[in-house]
Short mmCIF file of C-alpha atoms in Angstrom, two decimals:
data_model
loop_
_atom_site.label_atom_id
_atom_site.label_comp_id
_atom_site.label_asym_id
_atom_site.label_seq_id
_atom_site.Cartn_x
_atom_site.Cartn_y
_atom_site.Cartn_z
CA MET A 1 45.24 -28.35 57.98
CA ALA A 2 43.07 -31.17 56.29
CA LYS A 3 39.89 -29.14 57.02
CA SER A 4 41.38 -25.98 55.47
CA SER A 5 42.46 -27.91 52.32
CA ALA A 6 39.14 -29.28 52.00
CA ARG A 7 37.39 -25.73 52.23
CA ASP A 8 39.88 -24.43 49.69
CA SER A 9 39.17 -27.29 47.26
CA ILE A 10 35.46 -26.64 47.61
CA LYS A 11 35.96 -22.93 47.07
CA LEU A 12 38.02 -23.61 44.05
CA ALA A 13 35.68 -25.87 42.30
CA SER A 14 32.81 -23.27 42.85
CA VAL A 15 34.81 -20.67 40.95
CA ASP A 16 35.60 -23.10 38.27
CA ASP A 17 31.96 -24.12 38.06
CA LEU A 18 30.95 -20.38 37.80
CA PHE A 19 33.64 -19.48 35.24
CA THR A 20 32.52 -22.38 33.05
CA THR A 21 28.88 -21.42 33.42
CA GLU A 22 29.55 -17.71 32.25
CA GLU A 23 31.89 -18.78 29.35
CA SER A 24 29.15 -21.26 28.08
CA ARG A 25 26.46 -18.68 28.29
CA ALA A 26 28.58 -16.21 26.16
CA GLU A 27 29.22 -18.88 23.77
CA GLU A 28 25.48 -19.54 23.34
CA GLN A 29 24.90 -15.87 22.79
CA ARG A 30 27.65 -15.25 20.46
CA GLU A 31 26.36 -15.26 16.90
CA LYS A 32 27.75 -17.68 14.45
CA VAL A 33 27.69 -18.26 10.70
CA LEU A 34 25.92 -21.77 10.13
CA ASP A 35 25.57 -23.43 6.76
CA ILE A 36 21.59 -24.08 6.88
CA PRO A 37 19.85 -26.33 4.25
CA LEU A 38 17.65 -24.07 2.02
CA SER A 39 14.79 -26.37 2.58
CA GLU A 40 14.59 -25.23 6.25
CA ILE A 41 14.47 -21.68 5.40
CA SER A 42 11.16 -20.18 4.78
CA ASP A 43 10.44 -16.64 3.32
CA PHE A 44 9.57 -13.68 5.63
CA PRO A 45 5.63 -13.34 5.79
CA ASN A 46 4.21 -10.76 3.43
CA HIS A 47 7.59 -10.03 2.10
CA PRO A 48 7.22 -6.76 0.06
CA PHE A 49 10.07 -7.12 -2.17
CA LYS A 50 9.97 -9.15 -5.39
CA VAL A 51 12.53 -11.66 -6.14
CA LYS A 52 12.56 -12.47 -9.73
CA ALA A 53 14.50 -14.56 -11.92
CA ASP A 54 15.57 -11.78 -14.15
CA GLU A 55 19.06 -11.08 -15.64
CA ALA A 56 20.40 -9.53 -12.45
CA MET A 57 19.38 -12.61 -10.59
CA LEU A 58 20.92 -15.01 -13.06
CA GLU A 59 24.36 -13.03 -12.96
CA MET A 60 24.05 -13.41 -9.19
CA ALA A 61 23.51 -17.16 -9.45
CA ASP A 62 26.48 -17.50 -11.66
CA SER A 63 28.49 -15.59 -9.01
CA VAL A 64 27.16 -17.81 -6.25
CA LYS A 65 27.86 -20.98 -8.14
CA GLN A 66 31.51 -19.83 -8.84
CA TYR A 67 32.40 -18.34 -5.54
CA GLY A 68 29.43 -19.24 -3.05
CA VAL A 69 27.43 -16.82 -1.08
CA LEU A 70 30.13 -14.34 0.18
CA VAL A 71 27.81 -12.27 2.48
CA PRO A 72 25.59 -14.59 4.97
CA GLY A 73 21.94 -14.10 5.04
CA LEU A 74 20.10 -13.38 8.41
CA VAL A 75 17.57 -15.93 9.69
CA ARG A 76 15.59 -16.30 13.17
CA PRO A 77 14.51 -19.46 14.56
CA LYS A 78 10.98 -20.40 14.17
CA THR A 79 8.97 -21.87 16.99
CA GLY A 80 7.95 -25.16 15.35
CA GLY A 81 11.46 -25.73 13.95
CA GLY A 82 13.32 -24.44 10.95
CA PHE A 83 14.22 -20.82 10.11
CA GLU A 84 12.66 -17.74 8.81
CA MET A 85 14.64 -15.67 6.41
CA VAL A 86 15.19 -12.08 7.56
CA ALA A 87 17.71 -10.71 5.13
CA GLY A 88 18.96 -12.59 2.06
CA HIS A 89 15.90 -13.58 -0.14
CA ARG A 90 17.79 -13.00 -3.23
CA ARG A 91 20.99 -14.74 -2.15
CA LYS A 92 18.57 -17.69 -1.15
CA LYS A 93 16.98 -17.56 -4.74
CA ALA A 94 20.40 -17.36 -6.37
CA SER A 95 21.66 -20.22 -4.24
CA LYS A 96 18.75 -22.37 -5.46
CA LEU A 97 19.31 -21.42 -9.04
CA ALA A 98 23.12 -22.29 -8.44
CA GLY A 99 22.00 -25.74 -7.50
CA LEU A 100 23.36 -25.22 -3.73
CA GLU A 101 21.67 -27.18 -0.99
CA THR A 102 22.80 -24.98 1.90
CA MET A 103 23.55 -21.22 2.50
CA PRO A 104 25.59 -19.54 5.19
CA CYS A 105 23.36 -17.52 7.55
CA ILE A 106 23.54 -15.71 10.90
CA VAL A 107 21.10 -17.01 13.34
CA ARG A 108 19.61 -14.20 15.60
CA GLU A 109 16.84 -14.15 17.91
CA LEU A 110 14.37 -11.39 16.95
CA ASP A 111 10.72 -10.33 17.68
CA ASP A 112 8.50 -9.72 14.81
CA ASP A 113 8.97 -5.95 14.98
CA GLN A 114 12.63 -6.08 15.14
CA ALA A 115 12.74 -8.72 12.18
CA THR A 116 10.36 -6.48 10.08
CA ILE A 117 12.60 -3.37 10.58
CA ILE A 118 15.88 -5.16 9.58
CA MET A 119 14.05 -6.94 6.67
CA VAL A 120 12.83 -3.52 5.49
CA ASP A 121 16.23 -1.73 5.96
CA SER A 122 18.33 -4.23 4.35
CA ASN A 123 16.45 -4.19 1.13
CA LEU A 124 15.85 -0.38 0.89
CA GLN A 125 19.49 -0.16 0.33
CA ARG A 126 19.18 -1.59 -3.16
CA GLU A 127 19.57 0.76 -6.00
CA SER A 128 16.37 -0.08 -7.74
CA ILE A 129 13.27 -0.28 -5.88
CA LEU A 130 9.78 -0.68 -7.33
CA PRO A 131 6.84 1.94 -6.18
CA SER A 132 5.02 -1.03 -4.80
CA GLU A 133 7.90 -2.42 -2.93
CA LYS A 134 8.68 0.91 -1.28
CA ALA A 135 5.06 1.48 -0.42
CA PHE A 136 4.51 -1.80 1.47
CA ALA A 137 8.04 -1.68 3.10
CA TYR A 138 7.29 1.82 4.46
CA LYS A 139 3.94 0.54 5.84
CA MET A 140 5.41 -2.53 7.29
CA LYS A 141 8.15 -0.59 8.93
CA LEU A 142 5.95 2.30 10.35
CA GLU A 143 3.38 -0.15 11.84
CA ALA A 144 6.51 -2.12 13.55
CA MET A 145 7.89 1.41 14.80
CA ASN A 146 4.44 2.28 16.13
CA ARG A 147 4.09 -0.88 18.12
CA GLN A 148 7.68 -0.66 19.44
CA GLY A 149 6.68 2.87 20.57
CA GLN A 150 3.79 1.49 22.60
CA ARG A 151 6.04 -0.91 24.74
CA THR A 152 7.92 -0.11 27.68
CA ASP A 153 10.74 -2.92 27.61
CA LEU A 154 12.50 -1.72 24.56
CA THR A 155 15.97 -0.28 24.34
CA CYS A 156 16.06 0.43 20.33
CA SER A 157 16.94 3.72 19.06
CA GLN A 158 13.56 4.55 17.72
CA VAL A 159 11.92 4.41 21.07
CA GLY A 160 14.83 6.72 22.40
CA ASN A 161 13.81 9.10 19.80
CA LYS A 162 10.20 8.65 20.76
CA LEU A 163 10.95 9.71 24.20
CA ASP A 164 12.34 12.84 22.79
CA GLY A 165 8.86 13.77 21.50
CA LYS A 166 9.20 12.46 17.76
CA LYS A 167 6.57 10.40 16.02
CA SER A 168 7.41 7.22 14.19
CA SER A 169 6.54 8.86 10.93
CA GLU A 170 8.92 11.62 11.64
CA ILE A 171 11.75 9.14 12.40
CA LEU A 172 11.06 7.08 9.51
CA ALA A 173 11.19 10.15 7.22
CA GLU A 174 14.52 11.22 8.55
CA GLN A 175 15.85 7.80 8.04
CA MET A 176 14.74 7.57 4.39
CA GLY A 177 15.63 11.08 3.60
CA GLU A 178 11.96 11.83 2.52
CA SER A 179 9.47 14.25 4.07
CA LYS A 180 6.71 12.80 6.21
CA ASN A 181 4.03 13.67 3.85
CA GLN A 182 5.88 11.70 0.99
CA ILE A 183 6.12 8.73 3.15
CA PHE A 184 2.36 8.69 3.71
CA ARG A 185 1.86 9.24 -0.17
CA HIS A 186 4.13 6.21 -0.78
CA ILE A 187 1.98 4.17 1.72
CA ARG A 188 -1.24 5.39 -0.05
CA LEU A 189 -0.27 3.39 -2.93
CA THR A 190 -1.04 0.15 -0.75
CA SER A 191 -4.74 0.99 -1.15
CA LEU A 192 -4.58 0.38 -5.02
CA LEU A 193 -5.77 -2.72 -6.60
CA PRO A 194 -2.86 -5.30 -7.30
CA SER A 195 -3.73 -4.87 -11.01
CA ILE A 196 -3.44 -0.99 -10.97
CA LEU A 197 -0.33 -0.99 -8.72
CA GLU A 198 1.32 -3.20 -11.20
CA MET A 199 0.67 -0.51 -13.91
CA VAL A 200 2.47 1.86 -11.44
CA ASP A 201 5.31 -0.55 -11.30
CA GLU A 202 5.52 -0.76 -15.09
CA LYS A 203 5.45 3.11 -15.41
CA GLN A 204 2.24 2.99 -17.30
CA ILE A 205 0.67 5.22 -14.47
CA ALA A 206 2.90 7.89 -12.83
CA PHE A 207 3.19 8.18 -9.07
CA ASN A 208 1.10 11.44 -8.51
CA PRO A 209 -2.01 10.37 -10.43
CA ALA A 210 -1.51 6.82 -8.68
CA VAL A 211 -1.62 8.45 -5.17
CA GLU A 212 -4.97 10.27 -6.27
CA LEU A 213 -6.47 7.10 -7.67
CA SER A 214 -5.78 5.27 -4.30
CA TYR A 215 -8.69 7.10 -2.88
CA LEU A 216 -11.07 5.51 -5.21
CA ALA A 217 -13.30 2.73 -3.68
CA GLU A 218 -12.43 -0.79 -4.73
CA LYS A 219 -15.50 -1.12 -7.14
CA GLU A 220 -14.44 2.29 -8.91
CA GLN A 221 -10.77 1.13 -9.26
CA GLN A 222 -12.10 -2.06 -10.69
CA GLU A 223 -14.14 -0.09 -13.35
CA LEU A 224 -11.29 2.26 -13.83
CA TYR A 225 -8.89 -0.66 -14.65
CA GLU A 226 -11.22 -2.25 -17.02
CA THR A 227 -11.77 0.95 -18.82
CA MET A 228 -8.09 1.71 -19.21
CA GLN A 229 -7.62 -1.72 -20.68
CA SER A 230 -10.48 -1.32 -23.06
CA GLU A 231 -9.60 2.17 -24.27
CA ASP A 232 -5.70 1.65 -23.93
CA CYS A 233 -5.29 4.93 -21.90
CA THR A 234 -4.35 6.11 -18.37
CA PRO A 235 -5.41 9.12 -16.34
CA SER A 236 -3.42 12.30 -16.26
CA LEU A 237 -2.93 13.94 -12.89
CA ALA A 238 -5.69 16.42 -13.30
CA GLN A 239 -8.00 13.67 -14.39
CA ALA A 240 -7.12 11.49 -11.43
CA GLN A 241 -7.81 14.48 -9.24
CA ARG A 242 -11.32 14.92 -10.81
CA MET A 243 -11.95 11.27 -10.37
CA LYS A 244 -11.08 11.43 -6.70
CA LYS A 245 -13.33 14.42 -6.06
CA LEU A 246 -16.26 12.89 -7.80
CA SER A 247 -15.62 9.65 -5.84
CA GLN A 248 -15.75 11.52 -2.69
CA ASP A 249 -19.13 13.26 -3.77
CA GLY A 250 -20.58 9.78 -4.70
CA ARG A 251 -20.72 10.84 -8.33
CA LEU A 252 -18.20 8.61 -10.00
CA SER A 253 -19.78 5.97 -12.36
CA VAL A 254 -18.18 3.88 -15.06
CA ASP A 255 -19.80 6.08 -17.66
CA VAL A 256 -18.13 9.25 -15.81
CA ILE A 257 -14.69 7.35 -15.71
CA PHE A 258 -15.18 6.52 -19.53
CA SER A 259 -15.82 10.23 -20.47
CA ILE A 260 -13.00 11.51 -18.45
CA LEU A 261 -10.51 8.87 -19.67
CA THR A 262 -11.55 9.35 -23.43
CA GLU A 263 -11.48 13.10 -23.51
CA GLU A 264 -8.63 14.75 -25.36
CA LYS A 265 -5.91 15.81 -22.88
CA PRO A 266 -4.20 19.22 -23.53
CA ASN A 267 -0.90 17.67 -24.13
CA GLN A 268 -2.49 15.28 -26.78
CA LYS A 269 -3.78 18.43 -28.86
CA GLU A 270 -1.71 19.06 -31.99
CA LYS A 271 -0.03 22.53 -31.68
CA PHE A 272 0.51 24.73 -34.59
CA ASN A 273 3.68 26.81 -34.70
CA ILE A 274 5.20 29.19 -36.96
CA GLN A 275 8.98 30.11 -36.70
CA ARG A 276 9.22 33.86 -36.00
CA GLU A 277 11.68 34.46 -38.75
CA ARG A 278 9.48 33.47 -41.46
CA ILE A 279 7.02 36.09 -40.55
CA ASP A 280 8.56 38.84 -38.61
CA ARG A 281 9.83 40.56 -41.83
CA PHE A 282 6.20 41.29 -43.03
CA PHE A 283 5.26 43.26 -39.79
CA PRO A 284 6.37 46.99 -38.94
CA SER A 285 9.27 46.79 -36.23
CA ASN A 286 7.02 48.49 -33.62
CA PHE A 287 4.26 45.86 -33.93
CA THR A 288 3.41 43.95 -30.62
CA GLU A 289 2.88 40.25 -30.55
CA LYS A 290 -0.83 40.94 -29.84
CA GLN A 291 -0.82 43.25 -33.00
CA LYS A 292 0.71 40.49 -35.16
CA GLU A 293 -1.63 37.83 -34.00
CA ASP A 294 -4.65 40.18 -34.67
CA LEU A 295 -3.38 40.96 -38.32
CA ILE A 296 -2.98 37.23 -38.96
CA VAL A 297 -6.34 36.21 -37.94
CA GLN A 298 -7.93 39.17 -39.84
CA LEU A 299 -5.94 38.14 -43.06
CA LEU A 300 -7.14 34.47 -42.64
CA GLU A 301 -10.67 35.53 -42.22
CA SER A 302 -10.45 37.71 -45.28
CA TRP A 303 -8.96 34.66 -47.19
CA TYR A 304 -11.63 32.27 -45.72
CA LYS A 305 -14.56 34.68 -46.98
CA LYS A 306 -12.89 35.07 -50.41
CA ARG A 307 -12.92 31.34 -50.83
CA GLN A 308 -16.55 30.93 -49.60
CA ARG A 309 -17.58 33.41 -52.26
CA GLU A 310 -15.76 31.59 -54.91
CA GLN A 311 -17.25 28.24 -54.03
CA GLU A 312 -20.64 29.85 -54.15
CA ARG A 313 -20.44 30.93 -57.84
#
C-alpha cells in the first residue's frame, strides 16, 4: 500500500507541475495593457504619417489631460530594451503635451513586416490623409506584403490570398478600395523631391501633374522647383506631361522648363462673351450660329477699316 501511495503522489505532483506550466505559459502569452514611460517608447522607423501640434492635436491633448488615453497604443519590444511604437503616435504626442509621463500600451511581439502593415492600416483609417502620407504608406505596406509572400512560414491572410494567385498589389488595391493603377500612381509621388512633394500636400500642385513630374530626374526636379519659386507658378497637367516626355527624350533643360512654365495657359486667357439675348434680335430667325459669327466679324472689319481711313486724314 505504501508503494502505491508513493506512486500516486508522484503522479499527482507531475500533473500539477504540467498544469502550472501551461497556465503560466498562457499568462505570458496573453496581451496586457501596461503603463509604459513615454521616454521608453521610440517612434516607428520612417513613420510616414506626420504628427503635428496643430489645432486637432491640441484638442486631443486637452482630452487626454482631462480623461487620460482611452484607447491604448500598440508597441513591440526592442532588442536592446525599451519599446517601439506601432500604433499610437498621435496619442503619444498628445500625452506629452498633456504633461503625462506614461501611456497605456499593449505590448505585442511583431516582426518588421507585421508591424509595418499594422502601422499603416491603423493610420489610413484617419479621415484626413496627405498625399505624401498615403504615398509612403502604400509603398511601405506593399514592400512588406511582397516580403511576406516570399516566405513559407506565414499564416497571415495576405499569404493565403497569394496562394490563390493574387499579387500583393491586387490585394492592397482591394483593401484600400482603389484600383491597382491608382495604388502605383500614389507610390510614384515618393520619387518627388521633398520640396515638390510638400507643394502637393499644400495643394499648390494637383495630384495628376505631380505624378507626371515624378518621372523627372532629380536635377530636373530641382530646376523645376527653383523656376516655380522664382516665377510663382505651377505646371498644368498638359505642361507636366510635356516636361515628362522631354525628360525621357533627354531634351529638358532649365530654359525649356522656364519657357513651358511661363507660357500662357488656356484657362488663363481672358474670354470674351456676349449674352445671346443682346444680339439675337439683330439677326434673321433662320440664321445659324456660324452665319451670326461671320456677320459679326464682317461688321467689325468694316468698322476697323473705317476707323483706319479716318485716322489717315
